[in-house]
Coordinates of C-alpha atoms in Angstrom, one line a residue:
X1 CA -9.9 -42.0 14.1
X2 CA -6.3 -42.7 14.0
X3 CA -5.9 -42.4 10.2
X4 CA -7.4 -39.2 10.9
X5 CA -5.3 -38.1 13.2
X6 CA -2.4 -39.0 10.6
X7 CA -3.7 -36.7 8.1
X8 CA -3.7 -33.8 10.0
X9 CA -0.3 -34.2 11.3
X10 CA 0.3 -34.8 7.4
X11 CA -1.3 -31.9 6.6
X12 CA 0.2 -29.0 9.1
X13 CA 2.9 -28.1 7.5
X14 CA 0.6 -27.4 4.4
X15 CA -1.5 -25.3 6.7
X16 CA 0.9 -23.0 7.8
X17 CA 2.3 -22.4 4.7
X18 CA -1.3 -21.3 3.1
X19 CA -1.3 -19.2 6.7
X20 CA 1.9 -17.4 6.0
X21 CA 0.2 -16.7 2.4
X22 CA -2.6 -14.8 3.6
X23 CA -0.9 -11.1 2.9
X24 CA -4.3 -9.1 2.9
X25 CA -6.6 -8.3 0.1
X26 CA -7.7 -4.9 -1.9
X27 CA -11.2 -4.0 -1.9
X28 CA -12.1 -2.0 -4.8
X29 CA -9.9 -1.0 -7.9
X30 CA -7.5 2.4 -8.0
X31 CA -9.9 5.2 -9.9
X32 CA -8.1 8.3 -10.2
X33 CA -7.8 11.5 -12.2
X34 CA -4.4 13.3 -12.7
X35 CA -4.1 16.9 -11.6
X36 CA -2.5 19.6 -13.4
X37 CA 0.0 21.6 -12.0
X38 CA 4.3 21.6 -13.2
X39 CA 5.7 19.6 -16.0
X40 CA 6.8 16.7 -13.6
X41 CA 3.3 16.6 -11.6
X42 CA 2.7 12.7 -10.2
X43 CA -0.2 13.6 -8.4
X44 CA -3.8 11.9 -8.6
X45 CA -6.8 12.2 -6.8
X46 CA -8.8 9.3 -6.1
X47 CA -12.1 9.2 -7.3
X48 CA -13.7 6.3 -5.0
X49 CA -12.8 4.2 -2.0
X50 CA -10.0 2.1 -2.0
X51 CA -9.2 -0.4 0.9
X52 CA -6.4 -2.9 2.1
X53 CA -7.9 -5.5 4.4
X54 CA -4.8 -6.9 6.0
X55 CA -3.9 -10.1 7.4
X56 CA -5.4 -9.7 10.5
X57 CA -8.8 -8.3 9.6
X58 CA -8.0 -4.5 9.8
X59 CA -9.0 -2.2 6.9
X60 CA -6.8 0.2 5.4
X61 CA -9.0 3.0 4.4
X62 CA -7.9 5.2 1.0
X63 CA -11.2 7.6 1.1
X64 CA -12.7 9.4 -2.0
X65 CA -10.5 12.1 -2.3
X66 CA -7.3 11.5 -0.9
X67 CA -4.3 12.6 -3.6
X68 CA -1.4 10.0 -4.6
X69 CA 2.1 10.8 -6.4
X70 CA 3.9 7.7 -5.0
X71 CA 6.2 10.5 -2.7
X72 CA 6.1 7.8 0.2
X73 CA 8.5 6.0 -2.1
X74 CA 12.2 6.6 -1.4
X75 CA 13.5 7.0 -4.8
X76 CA 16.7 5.7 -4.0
X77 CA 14.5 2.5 -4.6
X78 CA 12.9 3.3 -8.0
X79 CA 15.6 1.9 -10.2
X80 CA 15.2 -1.9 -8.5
X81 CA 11.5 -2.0 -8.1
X82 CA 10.4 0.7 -10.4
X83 CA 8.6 3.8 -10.1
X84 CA 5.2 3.8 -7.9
X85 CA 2.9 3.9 -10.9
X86 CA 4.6 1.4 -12.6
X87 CA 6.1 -1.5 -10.5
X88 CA 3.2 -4.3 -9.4
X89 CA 3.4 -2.9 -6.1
X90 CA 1.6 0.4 -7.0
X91 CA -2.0 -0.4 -5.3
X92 CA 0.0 -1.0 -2.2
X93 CA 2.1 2.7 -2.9
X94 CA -1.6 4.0 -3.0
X95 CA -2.7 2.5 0.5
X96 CA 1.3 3.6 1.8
X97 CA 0.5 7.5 0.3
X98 CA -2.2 8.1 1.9
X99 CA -1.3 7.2 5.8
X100 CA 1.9 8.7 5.7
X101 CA 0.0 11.4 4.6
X102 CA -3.2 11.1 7.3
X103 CA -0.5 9.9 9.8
X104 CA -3.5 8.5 11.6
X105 CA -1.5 5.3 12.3
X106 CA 2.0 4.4 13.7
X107 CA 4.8 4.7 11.1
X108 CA 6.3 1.6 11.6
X109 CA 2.7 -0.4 11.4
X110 CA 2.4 1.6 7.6
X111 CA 5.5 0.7 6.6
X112 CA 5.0 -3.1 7.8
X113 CA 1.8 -2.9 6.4
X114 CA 3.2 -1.6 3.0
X115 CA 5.1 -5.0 2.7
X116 CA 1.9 -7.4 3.3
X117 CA 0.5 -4.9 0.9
X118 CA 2.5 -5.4 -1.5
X119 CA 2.5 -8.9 -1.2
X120 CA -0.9 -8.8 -1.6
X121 CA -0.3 -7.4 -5.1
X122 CA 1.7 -10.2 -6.3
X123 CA 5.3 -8.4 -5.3
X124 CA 7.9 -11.6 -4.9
X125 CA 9.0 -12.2 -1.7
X126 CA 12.7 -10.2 -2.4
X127 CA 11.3 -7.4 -3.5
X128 CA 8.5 -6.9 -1.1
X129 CA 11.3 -6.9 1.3
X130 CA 13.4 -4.4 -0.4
X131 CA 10.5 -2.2 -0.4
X132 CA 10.1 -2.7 3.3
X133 CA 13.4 -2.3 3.9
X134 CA 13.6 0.9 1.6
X135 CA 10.8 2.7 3.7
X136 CA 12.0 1.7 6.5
X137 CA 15.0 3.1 5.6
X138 CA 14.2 6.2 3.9
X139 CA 10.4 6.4 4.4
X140 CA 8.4 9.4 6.4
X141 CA 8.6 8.8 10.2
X142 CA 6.1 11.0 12.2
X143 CA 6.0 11.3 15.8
X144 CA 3.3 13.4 18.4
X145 CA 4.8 16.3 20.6
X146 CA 8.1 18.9 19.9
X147 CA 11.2 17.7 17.8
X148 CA 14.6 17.9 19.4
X149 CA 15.7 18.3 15.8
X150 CA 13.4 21.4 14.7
X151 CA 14.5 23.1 18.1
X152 CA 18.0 22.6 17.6
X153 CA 18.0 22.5 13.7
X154 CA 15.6 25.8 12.9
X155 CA 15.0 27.7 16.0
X156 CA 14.2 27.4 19.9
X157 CA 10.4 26.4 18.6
X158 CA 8.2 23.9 19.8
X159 CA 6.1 22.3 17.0
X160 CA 2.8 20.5 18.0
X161 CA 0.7 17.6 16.6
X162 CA 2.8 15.2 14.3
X163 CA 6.7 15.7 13.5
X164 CA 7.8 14.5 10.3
X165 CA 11.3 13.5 8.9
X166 CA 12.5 12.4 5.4
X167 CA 15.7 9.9 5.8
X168 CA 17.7 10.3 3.2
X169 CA 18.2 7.6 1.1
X170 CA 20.3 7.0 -2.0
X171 CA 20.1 4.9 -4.8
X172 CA 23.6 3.4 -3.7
X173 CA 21.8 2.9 -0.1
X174 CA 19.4 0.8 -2.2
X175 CA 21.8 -1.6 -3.4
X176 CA 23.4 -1.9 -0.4
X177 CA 20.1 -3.1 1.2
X178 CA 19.0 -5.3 -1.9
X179 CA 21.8 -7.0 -2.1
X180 CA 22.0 -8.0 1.4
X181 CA 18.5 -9.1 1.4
X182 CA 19.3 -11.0 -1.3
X183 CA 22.3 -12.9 0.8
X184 CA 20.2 -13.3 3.9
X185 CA 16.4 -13.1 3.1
X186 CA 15.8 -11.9 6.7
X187 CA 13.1 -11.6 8.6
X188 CA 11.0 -8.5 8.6
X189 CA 12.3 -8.0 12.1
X190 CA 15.9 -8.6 10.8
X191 CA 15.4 -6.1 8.5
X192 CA 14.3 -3.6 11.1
X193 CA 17.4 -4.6 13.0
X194 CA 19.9 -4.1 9.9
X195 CA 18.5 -0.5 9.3
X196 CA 18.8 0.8 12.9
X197 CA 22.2 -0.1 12.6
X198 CA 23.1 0.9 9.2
X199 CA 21.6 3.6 8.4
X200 CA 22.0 6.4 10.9
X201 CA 18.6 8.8 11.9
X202 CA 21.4 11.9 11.8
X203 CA 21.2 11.5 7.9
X204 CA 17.6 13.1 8.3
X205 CA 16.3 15.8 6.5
X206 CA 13.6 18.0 6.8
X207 CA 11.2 17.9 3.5

């Protein structure tokens, strides 16, 4: 019983690492078809389900149907992880598409969710972060009720439902972050922290 007891102890540490590995799974492959449109059109329709289970249980639901160009994407960002359809983390830009698109879901919980996703996808640790950090950054954010920022920006209007803004974000804003992550390797919640500060919501713009 006591050697017992002395593997376990022996063995915890192992344990919680393999428990800070569990990022999530996919569940079913990325079938698409392009649409037409412009000479620079990105966007594809998916042609069956595609989920993200994350590390807690919760799907992530793509449905049939849903149309993907990788927008979500600040592409201030693009030339450190790549473009969405062709970095590793372009299941994850998929699952990231769609809700801020649906905006069924809290911004901030699809953006957090993005990173587990796209660890999930076999993204390394530092870039995973810089992609959290990037849509954090410079991602949609979506809010219910009236915007301050419409009324005083466009007119004396109230707009209803979901209120979207676009942060800008540069490519220089990119390096900025990457190279701090790189220095640091924060915590998702430092990360959070470090944008709040630095980069300002008055650099907002409406898409």
């Amino acid at each position: 019983m006591r050697q017992l007891s002395i593997w376990l102890i022996l063995l915890a540490p192992l344990l919680a690492v393999a428990a800070d590995m569990n990022y999530g799974r996919f569940t079913g492959s990325v079938k698409t078809e392009w649409l037409r449109g412009s000479a620079t059109e990105r966007r594809m329709r998916l042609l069956e389900d595609f989920a993200y289970v994350d590390p807690k249980g919760k799907t992530w639901l793509a449905p049939k149907g849903s149309v993907t160009d990788g927008a979500s994407i600040p592409r201030g960002l693009w030339t450190i992880v790549g473009a969405p359809f062709e970095g590793q983390y372009r299941e994850a830009a998929v699952i990231h598409d769609v809700y801020c698109e649906t905006k069924t879901e809290r911004h901030q919980d699809v953006h957090r969710i993005f990173y587990y996703a796209s660890r999930a996808a076999g993204v390394s640790e530092f870039y995973a972060k810089v992609l959290y950090g990037g849509v954090v950054a410079g991602g949609p954010k979506w809010s219910k009720g009236s915007s301050n920022c419409f009324v005083g920006c466009h007119a004396a209007i109230t707009v209803p439902s979901q209120v979207e803004t676009v942060p800008k974000f540069t490519e220089d804003d990119a390096k900025r972050l990457a190279s701090w992550i790189e220095a640091e390797n924060p915590s998702l919640e430092e990360i959070d922290a470090f944008v709040a500060l630095n980069f300002r919501p008055n650099k907002a713009a409406h898409p």
